[in-house]
Every structure is written in C-alpha cells, then in structure tokens.
mmCIF file of C-alpha atoms in Angstrom:
data_model
loop_
_atom_site.group_PDB
_atom_site.id
_atom_site.type_symbol
_atom_site.label_atom_id
_atom_site.label_comp_id
_atom_site.label_asym_id
_atom_site.label_seq_id
_atom_site.Cartn_x
_atom_site.Cartn_y
_atom_site.Cartn_z
ATOM 1 C CA MET A 1 48.771 140.866 96.168
ATOM 2 C CA MET A 2 51.732 142.708 94.680
ATOM 3 C CA LEU A 3 55.017 140.864 94.943
ATOM 4 C CA ALA A 4 58.106 143.009 95.378
ATOM 5 C CA ALA A 5 60.655 142.972 92.533
ATOM 6 C CA SER A 6 64.185 141.912 93.331
ATOM 7 C CA VAL A 7 67.182 140.273 91.708
ATOM 8 C CA MET A 8 67.831 136.692 92.826
ATOM 9 C CA THR A 9 71.235 135.133 93.084
ATOM 10 C CA GLY A 10 72.094 131.503 92.408
ATOM 11 C CA LEU A 11 69.691 129.429 90.353
ATOM 12 C CA LEU A 12 67.075 132.060 89.581
ATOM 13 C CA THR A 13 67.419 135.637 88.310
ATOM 14 C CA GLY A 14 65.211 138.302 86.835
ATOM 15 C CA CYS A 15 61.863 137.162 88.356
ATOM 16 C CA ASP A 16 59.371 138.835 90.640
ATOM 17 C CA SER A 17 59.929 137.510 94.128
ATOM 18 C CA ALA A 18 59.130 138.076 97.758
ATOM 19 C CA ARG A 19 60.439 136.897 101.089
ATOM 20 C CA ALA A 20 58.048 134.574 102.957
ATOM 21 C CA THR A 21 57.886 132.360 106.036
ATOM 22 C CA VAL A 22 56.556 128.828 105.807
ATOM 23 C CA SER A 23 53.551 128.169 108.024
ATOM 24 C CA ARG A 24 52.725 124.595 106.916
ATOM 25 C CA VAL A 25 53.003 122.007 104.144
ATOM 26 C CA VAL A 26 49.663 121.064 102.537
ATOM 27 C CA ASP A 27 50.862 118.215 100.291
ATOM 28 C CA GLY A 28 53.797 117.381 98.049
ATOM 29 C CA ASP A 29 53.530 120.479 95.864
ATOM 30 C CA THR A 30 51.545 122.988 97.927
ATOM 31 C CA ILE A 31 52.433 125.049 101.004
ATOM 32 C CA ASP A 32 51.043 127.899 103.064
ATOM 33 C CA ALA A 33 53.413 130.793 103.746
ATOM 34 C CA VAL A 34 53.135 134.259 105.239
ATOM 35 C CA VAL A 35 54.041 137.049 102.815
ATOM 36 C CA ASP A 36 54.010 140.623 104.119
ATOM 37 C CA GLY A 37 51.933 139.504 107.097
ATOM 38 C CA GLN A 38 49.342 137.725 104.969
ATOM 39 C CA GLU A 39 49.134 133.963 104.597
ATOM 40 C CA GLN A 40 49.130 132.786 100.998
ATOM 41 C CA ARG A 41 48.712 129.360 99.499
ATOM 42 C CA ILE A 42 51.603 128.635 97.146
ATOM 43 C CA ARG A 43 51.623 125.979 94.420
ATOM 44 C CA LEU A 44 55.126 124.949 93.403
ATOM 45 C CA LEU A 45 55.549 125.512 89.669
ATOM 46 C CA ASN A 46 56.599 122.970 87.043
ATOM 47 C CA ILE A 47 56.181 119.884 89.228
ATOM 48 C CA ASP A 48 53.397 117.424 89.928
ATOM 49 C CA THR A 49 53.410 115.120 92.932
ATOM 50 C CA PRO A 50 51.248 112.093 93.860
ATOM 51 C CA GLU A 51 47.756 112.998 95.046
ATOM 52 C CA THR A 52 46.825 112.847 98.729
ATOM 53 C CA LYS A 53 44.058 115.418 99.152
ATOM 54 C CA ASP A 54 41.595 114.683 96.342
ATOM 55 C CA PRO A 55 38.325 113.598 98.041
ATOM 56 C CA ASN A 56 37.323 111.705 94.899
ATOM 57 C CA ALA A 57 40.525 109.688 94.531
ATOM 58 C CA ASP A 58 42.596 107.273 96.556
ATOM 59 C CA VAL A 59 45.874 108.376 98.043
ATOM 60 C CA GLU A 60 48.442 107.700 95.335
ATOM 61 C CA CYS A 61 51.681 105.759 95.511
ATOM 62 C CA LEU A 62 54.342 107.785 97.375
ATOM 63 C CA GLY A 63 51.899 110.657 98.009
ATOM 64 C CA PRO A 64 52.460 110.645 101.789
ATOM 65 C CA GLU A 65 56.205 110.283 101.223
ATOM 66 C CA ALA A 66 56.226 113.330 98.922
ATOM 67 C CA SER A 67 54.400 115.408 101.536
ATOM 68 C CA ALA A 68 56.783 114.228 104.244
ATOM 69 C CA PHE A 69 59.851 115.036 102.143
ATOM 70 C CA LEU A 70 58.593 118.546 101.388
ATOM 71 C CA ALA A 71 57.886 119.033 105.082
ATOM 72 C CA SER A 72 61.489 118.030 105.839
ATOM 73 C CA LEU A 73 62.698 120.724 103.430
ATOM 74 C CA LEU A 74 60.250 123.359 104.652
ATOM 75 C CA PRO A 75 59.488 123.000 108.359
ATOM 76 C CA PRO A 76 57.288 125.763 109.837
ATOM 77 C CA GLY A 77 59.233 129.016 110.285
ATOM 78 C CA THR A 78 61.577 128.408 107.344
ATOM 79 C CA GLU A 79 62.484 131.612 105.482
ATOM 80 C CA ILE A 80 62.049 131.245 101.720
ATOM 81 C CA ASP A 81 61.965 133.320 98.568
ATOM 82 C CA VAL A 82 58.807 132.976 96.503
ATOM 83 C CA VAL A 83 59.600 133.560 92.828
ATOM 84 C CA THR A 84 56.829 133.902 90.244
ATOM 85 C CA ASP A 85 56.700 133.527 86.451
ATOM 86 C CA ASP A 86 54.413 135.041 83.789
ATOM 87 C CA GLU A 87 51.129 133.814 85.294
ATOM 88 C CA LYS A 88 51.055 134.652 88.996
ATOM 89 C CA LEU A 89 47.859 132.893 90.169
ATOM 90 C CA ASP A 90 45.901 129.782 89.202
ATOM 91 C CA SER A 91 42.107 129.402 89.050
ATOM 92 C CA TRP A 92 42.000 128.551 92.775
ATOM 93 C CA GLY A 93 43.810 131.728 93.761
ATOM 94 C CA ARG A 94 47.064 129.997 94.632
ATOM 95 C CA VAL A 95 50.346 131.747 93.950
ATOM 96 C CA LEU A 96 52.271 129.867 91.237
ATOM 97 C CA ALA A 97 55.928 130.055 92.130
ATOM 98 C CA GLY A 98 59.313 128.587 92.622
ATOM 99 C CA VAL A 99 60.390 128.253 96.237
ATOM 100 C CA VAL A 100 64.054 128.957 96.977
ATOM 101 C CA LEU A 101 65.819 128.068 100.220
ATOM 102 C CA GLY A 102 68.363 130.274 101.925
ATOM 103 C CA ASP A 103 71.207 128.147 100.473
ATOM 104 C CA GLY A 104 69.966 128.759 96.920
ATOM 105 C CA ARG A 105 68.359 125.346 96.349
ATOM 106 C CA LEU A 106 65.185 125.327 94.294
ATOM 107 C CA VAL A 107 62.688 123.257 96.278
ATOM 108 C CA ASN A 108 60.714 122.431 93.123
ATOM 109 C CA ALA A 109 63.797 120.744 91.639
ATOM 110 C CA GLU A 110 64.650 118.991 94.915
ATOM 111 C CA MET A 111 61.271 117.262 94.857
ATOM 112 C CA ALA A 112 61.963 115.966 91.335
ATOM 113 C CA ARG A 113 65.525 114.955 92.275
ATOM 114 C CA ALA A 114 64.131 112.746 95.039
ATOM 115 C CA GLY A 115 61.899 111.028 92.471
ATOM 116 C CA LEU A 116 58.783 112.332 94.210
ATOM 117 C CA ALA A 117 57.647 114.796 91.516
ATOM 118 C CA LEU A 118 57.362 114.837 87.721
ATOM 119 C CA PRO A 119 58.120 117.790 85.432
ATOM 120 C CA MET A 120 54.985 119.666 84.366
ATOM 121 C CA GLN A 121 54.294 122.904 82.537
ATOM 122 C CA VAL A 122 51.304 125.005 83.480
ATOM 123 C CA GLY A 123 50.276 127.485 80.785
ATOM 124 C CA GLU A 124 53.185 129.664 79.754
ATOM 125 C CA ASN A 125 54.990 129.209 83.035
ATOM 126 C CA ASP A 126 58.173 127.298 82.219
ATOM 127 C CA ARG A 127 60.758 129.310 84.159
ATOM 128 C CA PHE A 128 61.696 126.432 86.454
ATOM 129 C CA LEU A 129 61.112 123.606 83.979
ATOM 130 C CA PRO A 130 64.751 123.109 82.845
ATOM 131 C CA ASP A 131 65.947 122.742 86.452
ATOM 132 C CA VAL A 132 63.113 120.344 87.256
ATOM 133 C CA GLU A 133 63.757 118.218 84.153
ATOM 134 C CA GLN A 134 67.444 117.933 84.963
ATOM 135 C CA ALA A 135 66.641 116.826 88.507
ATOM 136 C CA HIS A 136 64.078 114.344 87.142
ATOM 137 C CA SER A 137 66.714 112.755 84.896
ATOM 138 C CA GLU A 138 68.929 112.253 87.936
ATOM 139 C CA ALA A 139 66.105 110.497 89.763
ATOM 140 C CA VAL A 140 65.443 108.146 86.825
ATOM 141 C CA THR A 141 69.118 107.233 86.548
ATOM 142 C CA ALA A 142 69.460 106.663 90.286
ATOM 143 C CA ARG A 143 66.092 104.825 90.493
ATOM 144 C CA ARG A 144 64.712 107.023 93.217
ATOM 145 C CA GLY A 145 61.126 107.464 94.356
ATOM 146 C CA LEU A 146 58.670 106.717 91.554
ATOM 147 C CA PHE A 147 61.409 104.806 89.719
ATOM 148 C CA ASP A 148 62.547 102.676 92.654
ATOM 149 C CA PRO A 149 61.945 98.926 92.042
ATOM 150 C CA THR A 150 62.144 98.218 95.776
ATOM 151 C CA VAL A 151 58.974 100.276 96.367
ATOM 152 C CA ALA A 152 56.081 97.869 95.795
ATOM 153 C CA CYS A 153 53.569 100.396 94.452
ATOM 154 C CA THR A 154 55.792 101.898 91.743
ATOM 155 C CA VAL A 155 55.658 100.533 88.203
ATOM 156 C CA PRO A 156 59.156 98.969 88.354
ATOM 157 C CA GLY A 157 58.214 97.601 91.776
ATOM 158 C CA GLN A 158 55.118 95.955 90.329
ATOM 159 C CA VAL A 159 57.121 94.507 87.442
ATOM 160 C CA ASP A 160 59.644 93.038 89.886
ATOM 161 C CA ALA A 161 56.814 91.601 92.000
ATOM 162 C CA VAL A 162 55.195 89.810 89.034
ATOM 163 C CA GLU A 163 58.550 88.461 87.914
ATOM 164 C CA THR A 164 59.333 87.170 91.401
ATOM 165 C CA ALA A 165 55.879 85.617 91.771
ATOM 166 C CA ALA A 166 56.143 83.810 88.423
ATOM 167 C CA ALA A 167 59.607 82.496 89.263
ATOM 168 C CA GLY A 168 58.391 81.163 92.610
ATOM 169 C CA LEU A 169 55.332 79.290 91.365
ATOM 170 C CA VAL A 170 54.984 75.689 92.520
ATOM 171 C CA SER A 171 54.678 73.321 89.576
ATOM 172 C CA GLY A 172 51.589 71.148 89.681
ATOM 173 C CA ALA A 173 53.062 68.641 87.228
ATOM 174 C CA THR A 174 54.399 66.491 90.073
ATOM 175 C CA ALA A 175 51.401 66.863 92.396
ATOM 176 C CA THR A 176 50.310 63.649 94.091
ATOM 177 C CA THR A 177 46.669 64.648 94.665
ATOM 178 C CA PRO A 178 44.128 66.499 92.505
ATOM 179 C CA GLU A 179 43.756 69.087 95.277
ATOM 180 C CA ASP A 180 47.480 69.928 95.185
ATOM 181 C CA ALA A 181 47.352 70.288 91.402
ATOM 182 C CA ASP A 182 44.277 72.532 91.654
ATOM 183 C CA SER A 183 46.014 74.740 94.220
ATOM 184 C CA ALA A 184 49.045 75.161 91.956
ATOM 185 C CA ALA A 185 46.798 76.099 89.028
ATOM 186 C CA ILE A 186 44.905 78.702 91.075
ATOM 187 C CA GLY A 187 48.113 80.344 92.282
ATOM 188 C CA ALA A 188 49.529 80.524 88.768
ATOM 189 C CA ALA A 189 46.254 81.894 87.359
ATOM 190 C CA ALA A 190 46.403 84.782 89.847
ATOM 191 C CA VAL A 191 49.867 85.687 88.563
ATOM 192 C CA VAL A 192 48.575 85.559 84.982
ATOM 193 C CA ALA A 193 45.727 87.962 85.823
ATOM 194 C CA THR A 194 48.087 90.435 87.505
ATOM 195 C CA ALA A 195 50.508 90.263 84.584
ATOM 196 C CA ILE A 196 47.734 90.908 82.048
ATOM 197 C CA ALA A 197 46.559 94.044 83.877
ATOM 198 C CA LEU A 198 50.106 95.352 84.237
ATOM 199 C CA ARG A 199 50.996 94.619 80.620
ATOM 200 C CA SER A 200 47.855 96.384 79.405
ATOM 201 C CA LYS A 201 48.768 99.592 81.246
ATOM 202 C CA LEU A 202 52.379 99.489 80.127
ATOM 203 C CA ASN A 203 51.408 98.998 76.483
ATOM 204 C CA SER A 204 48.680 101.656 76.528
ATOM 205 C CA SER A 205 49.398 104.690 74.393
ATOM 206 C CA VAL A 206 47.692 106.895 76.973
ATOM 207 C CA PRO A 207 49.015 106.882 80.555
ATOM 208 C CA GLY A 208 46.574 106.484 83.401
ATOM 209 C CA ASP A 209 45.671 109.285 85.752
ATOM 210 C CA ALA A 210 47.883 108.044 88.571
ATOM 211 C CA LEU A 211 51.309 109.631 88.662
ATOM 212 C CA ILE A 212 53.113 106.287 88.584
ATOM 213 C CA TRP A 213 51.762 105.601 85.081
ATOM 214 C CA ARG A 214 52.649 109.051 83.834
ATOM 215 C CA ALA A 215 56.114 108.445 85.277
ATOM 216 C CA ALA A 216 56.364 105.140 83.382
ATOM 217 C CA HIS A 217 55.509 106.889 80.114
ATOM 218 C CA LEU A 218 58.353 109.353 80.592
ATOM 219 C CA VAL A 219 61.127 106.744 80.549
ATOM 220 C CA SER A 220 62.541 104.392 77.924
ATOM 221 C CA ASP A 221 62.458 101.504 80.406
ATOM 222 C CA ARG A 222 58.737 101.082 79.802
ATOM 223 C CA SER A 223 59.249 98.752 76.818
ATOM 224 C CA ARG A 224 61.729 96.625 78.781
ATOM 225 C CA TRP A 225 59.341 96.456 81.732
ATOM 226 C CA ALA A 226 56.555 95.304 79.397
ATOM 227 C CA ALA A 227 58.802 92.592 77.900
ATOM 228 C CA ARG A 228 59.623 91.255 81.361
ATOM 229 C CA VAL A 229 55.928 91.115 82.218
ATOM 230 C CA VAL A 230 55.188 89.157 79.017
ATOM 231 C CA THR A 231 57.864 86.605 79.948
ATOM 232 C CA SER A 232 56.460 86.244 83.457
ATOM 233 C CA GLU A 233 52.937 85.848 82.100
ATOM 234 C CA ALA A 234 54.036 83.065 79.736
ATOM 235 C CA ARG A 235 55.751 81.233 82.574
ATOM 236 C CA ALA A 236 52.656 81.453 84.751
ATOM 237 C CA ARG A 237 50.406 80.244 81.912
ATOM 238 C CA SER A 238 52.645 77.207 81.417
ATOM 239 C CA THR A 239 52.323 76.417 85.114
ATOM 240 C CA VAL A 240 48.531 76.673 84.912
ATOM 241 C CA ASP A 241 48.392 74.272 81.949
ATOM 242 C CA GLY A 242 50.710 71.740 83.577
ATOM 243 C CA ALA A 243 48.798 71.786 86.858
ATOM 244 C CA ARG A 244 45.420 71.371 85.157
ATOM 245 C CA ASP A 245 46.701 68.462 83.053
ATOM 246 C CA ARG A 246 48.030 66.793 86.185
ATOM 247 C CA ALA A 247 44.704 67.250 87.984
ATOM 248 C CA ARG A 248 42.873 65.560 85.084
ATOM 249 C CA VAL A 249 45.287 62.634 85.146
ATOM 250 C CA LEU A 250 44.893 62.162 88.890
ATOM 251 C CA ARG A 251 41.101 62.187 88.560
ATOM 252 C CA THR A 252 41.019 59.616 85.723
ATOM 253 C CA PRO A 253 40.570 55.981 86.967
ATOM 254 C CA PRO A 254 43.281 53.547 85.826
ATOM 255 C CA ALA A 255 42.533 51.397 82.780
ATOM 256 C CA PRO A 256 41.883 47.639 83.373
ATOM 257 C CA PRO A 257 44.767 45.245 82.548
ATOM 258 C CA ALA A 258 44.925 43.983 78.984
ATOM 259 C CA GLY A 259 42.626 40.961 78.403
ATOM 260 C CA GLY A 260 41.099 41.207 81.846
ATOM 261 C CA SER A 261 37.612 42.099 82.864
ATOM 262 C CA SER A 262 36.891 45.534 84.150
ATOM 263 C CA ILE A 263 34.211 44.053 86.469
ATOM 264 C CA PRO A 264 35.680 42.371 89.552
ATOM 265 C CA ALA A 265 34.361 38.941 90.546
ATOM 266 C CA PRO A 266 31.787 39.112 93.345
ATOM 267 C CA ARG A 267 33.134 38.298 96.754
ATOM 268 C CA PRO A 268 31.296 35.583 98.756
ATOM 269 C CA LYS A 269 29.077 36.915 101.472
ATOM 270 C CA PRO A 270 30.391 36.292 104.961
ATOM 271 C CA THR A 271 28.327 34.070 107.244
ATOM 272 C CA SER A 272 27.625 34.651 110.878
ATOM 273 C CA GLY A 273 28.363 31.972 113.464
ATOM 274 C CA GLY A 274 26.254 31.122 116.474
ATOM 275 C CA GLY A 275 27.946 33.806 118.590
ATOM 276 C CA GLY A 276 27.278 36.537 116.063
ATOM 277 C CA ALA A 277 30.853 36.711 114.838
ATOM 278 C CA VAL A 278 31.331 36.826 111.112
ATOM 279 C CA THR A 279 33.139 33.760 109.828
ATOM 280 C CA SER A 280 34.587 33.006 106.471
ATOM 281 C CA PRO A 281 32.554 30.581 104.323
ATOM 282 C CA THR A 282 33.843 27.013 104.291
ATOM 283 C CA ARG A 283 33.151 24.203 101.899
ATOM 284 C CA LYS A 284 31.234 21.178 103.157
ATOM 285 C CA PRO A 285 33.328 17.995 103.097
ATOM 286 C CA ALA A 286 32.392 15.481 100.448
ATOM 287 C CA PRO A 287 30.314 12.577 101.895
ATOM 288 C CA ALA A 288 32.260 9.370 102.556
ATOM 289 C CA PRO A 289 31.422 6.555 100.093
ATOM 290 C CA LYS A 290 28.943 4.042 101.422
ATOM 291 C CA PRO A 291 30.389 0.500 102.012
ATOM 292 C CA LYS A 292 29.357 -2.092 99.479
ATOM 293 C CA PRO A 293 26.988 -4.708 100.945
ATOM 294 C CA ALA A 294 28.371 -8.240 101.341
ATOM 295 C CA PRO A 295 26.988 -10.621 98.769
ATOM 296 C CA ALA A 296 24.116 -12.826 100.026
ATOM 297 C CA PRO A 297 24.793 -16.566 100.238
ATOM 298 C CA LYS A 298 23.435 -18.556 97.363
ATOM 299 C CA ALA A 299 20.369 -20.602 98.051
ATOM 300 C CA GLY A 300 21.058 -24.278 98.418
ATOM 301 C CA GLY A 301 24.698 -23.762 98.986
ATOM 302 C CA GLY A 302 26.636 -26.407 100.854
ATOM 303 C CA SER A 303 28.091 -29.781 100.086
ATOM 304 C CA GLY A 304 26.151 -32.889 99.044
ATOM 305 C CA GLY A 305 22.562 -33.636 98.345
ATOM 306 C CA SER A 306 21.562 -33.367 102.008
ATOM 307 C CA SER A 307 21.816 -29.630 101.807
ATOM 308 C CA GLY A 308 19.703 -29.345 98.698
ATOM 309 C CA SER A 309 22.581 -28.174 96.524
ATOM 310 C CA GLY A 310 25.403 -29.745 94.612
ATOM 311 C CA PRO A 311 29.000 -29.834 95.728
ATOM 312 C CA VAL A 312 30.803 -26.518 96.307
ATOM 313 C CA GLY A 313 32.745 -25.409 93.277
ATOM 314 C CA TYR A 314 30.794 -27.624 90.881
ATOM 315 C CA THR A 315 30.295 -25.915 87.561
ATOM 316 C CA GLY A 316 28.848 -28.682 85.497
ATOM 317 C CA PRO A 317 25.258 -29.284 84.453
ATOM 318 C CA ARG A 318 22.658 -29.304 87.201
ATOM 319 C CA CYS A 319 19.571 -31.378 87.534
ATOM 320 C CA TYR A 320 16.887 -29.777 89.782
ATOM 321 C CA ALA A 321 14.385 -31.641 91.843
ATOM 322 C CA PRO A 322 10.704 -30.841 91.405
ATOM 323 C CA GLY A 323 10.027 -27.357 92.840
ATOM 324 C CA GLY A 324 13.464 -26.070 91.730
ATOM 325 C CA LYS A 325 14.882 -25.752 95.281
ATOM 326 C CA THR A 326 17.490 -28.580 95.184
ATOM 327 C CA TRP A 327 19.753 -29.897 92.476
ATOM 328 C CA LYS A 328 22.466 -32.439 91.815
ATOM 329 C CA PRO A 329 25.047 -32.904 89.157
ATOM 330 C CA CYS A 330 23.636 -34.435 86.059
#
C-alpha cells in the first residue's frame, strides 16, 4: 500500500502519512484502521505495552488496562493520521507508524505518559522515540501505571506488599502454645520466600520477559527497591527464628526441682466399697492392748496353821510339812 505524502503540523513533520479511520483496538499497541477504503493493521512505533494476546503467555500486569486506555483514546470512527518512518511494515505485514489525533497529540507518547508503555526502538525506526522517552520520564516521576506502588502487580507494588507483610508479622516469641508458635513461623517463612524471589529478579543483570521487569530495569529506583526487600527479608527471618525457638521451648518438659526425684511416688490404688463406689484407702486401727491377767492366789495362803500356810505377810524362814503343801514359821 502506498501512503500519501503530506506535511504534518504540530509534533511530527516531514514523514509519509495518510488519513485513516479507527475500526477497533486490538491491544495496547495495535489497532485496525481503514486507509483509503482498505483496513490495515497498525503497530504503534517506539512503544511496547504489556502482553494480552500471546497464546503462549499469561496476560501481563496492566495489559488489559493498556488496551482499555488506548480504546479510550481511539474509539471506533476516530479520524487519525498514520505517520510512518524508514521501515514501513514489520514481518507480520503490520504498518509501523505513529498515530496522531486531530488535536496533534501523538498517541504513542500518550500511552507512555500514562505509564502503560515503555520506549522501544524497532530497527532503524526512531522517529517517535524522543517523544515517547520524554513521556516515559513523566510517568516514572509521577509513579503512573507500571511505576505505581498502589498497583499490586507492578514491581514497586510488590516491594510495598513484601514490606507491609514483614511489618505485620505476628511474633511467635510470646506464643503460649507450640501450635501458635508454629503458625507464626509458617507465616514468616512465606514472606521470606516471596522476598527471596523478588530480590533475585531485582538484582538480576538481565530483566525478565514480562514488561514490569523491563520497566524496573529502566529506573534508578531498582537498587532502592532491592534494599527495601533485603530489609523485609531479614525481619521475616528473625521472626521465623524466634517462633521456632519458642516452639522448641514449649515442647520441652520442665526440669525436675533441684535434689528431687524425677519419678513421682506411686499413688495408692483406690479400693471399691460394697456398693461399687471407689473409696479412699484407710489405715486399720491399731489393736487395743490386751488386759494383764490378775495374779493367781498363792497356794496355802491364809492365816494360821489351819489353812496350811503361815501368817499373811510373814517373810521369815519357813518349815514345810511332809509333802511340801503346808508350812509354818521356823
């Protein structure tokens, strides 16, 4: 397709261009537009937006938002100027161009200004790169889109989330049960794992494929983000150690008192009464002492010889009669 030559006013001058009408937005950096009665697919030059259409990849952070923002700039029926650079088509047959609105705004730069696109050069095409880079710098300064810490999926959003999670960890050092201490350790360990993964990506010399990581590598804040993650990781590790120590203490039986036996004395077995009820053991009472027997009367006791014994109370010598049954004082 031959694009008519014209002189643009405003941001762009001296490029091949053509008037077109938007038919639909494909994603954050691609549209379909009708040029001279023929629909063409147009890839916006010098920007890259989060992926939404790749069948082999997940939808990226802020991909749907980028598509929605472009659709708000280019609703169907919008009249635009399509401005090309040195290389007119890519390997998929898409027209590589800048898209200019009727008020002179370069749509490519507006996507970067919203923080929803990164600067990118394709081949020798760099006509729109200075405008895109300027808009990108504005987005970084204003923390928009990919640089917004309030958006959970962005890199600064993930850094904030780890920092908040580490600050909110429940200490297990004062837990009253082993289960509570274990729970605190598990929660802190999850924060440690997240921090390690995030720190690894931030410290990598090669950004990941996702646009959020390429965005992180374009700003000086990356080193400060990494330092904050390291601090959060250290705090979470300390919580893990404290909780595990507490769990061990709670599971260790108390030591016996000094000088005492660690084996308790056996308790007496309860006895069962006649009605089946268990009664406490009782000691049997000591037997009462038996009464002493009265002394037997002495044989021959009495007074005088008639009784066969001497006088009562006599202690002198005794003279016994034959047979030894009676006696008298000698």
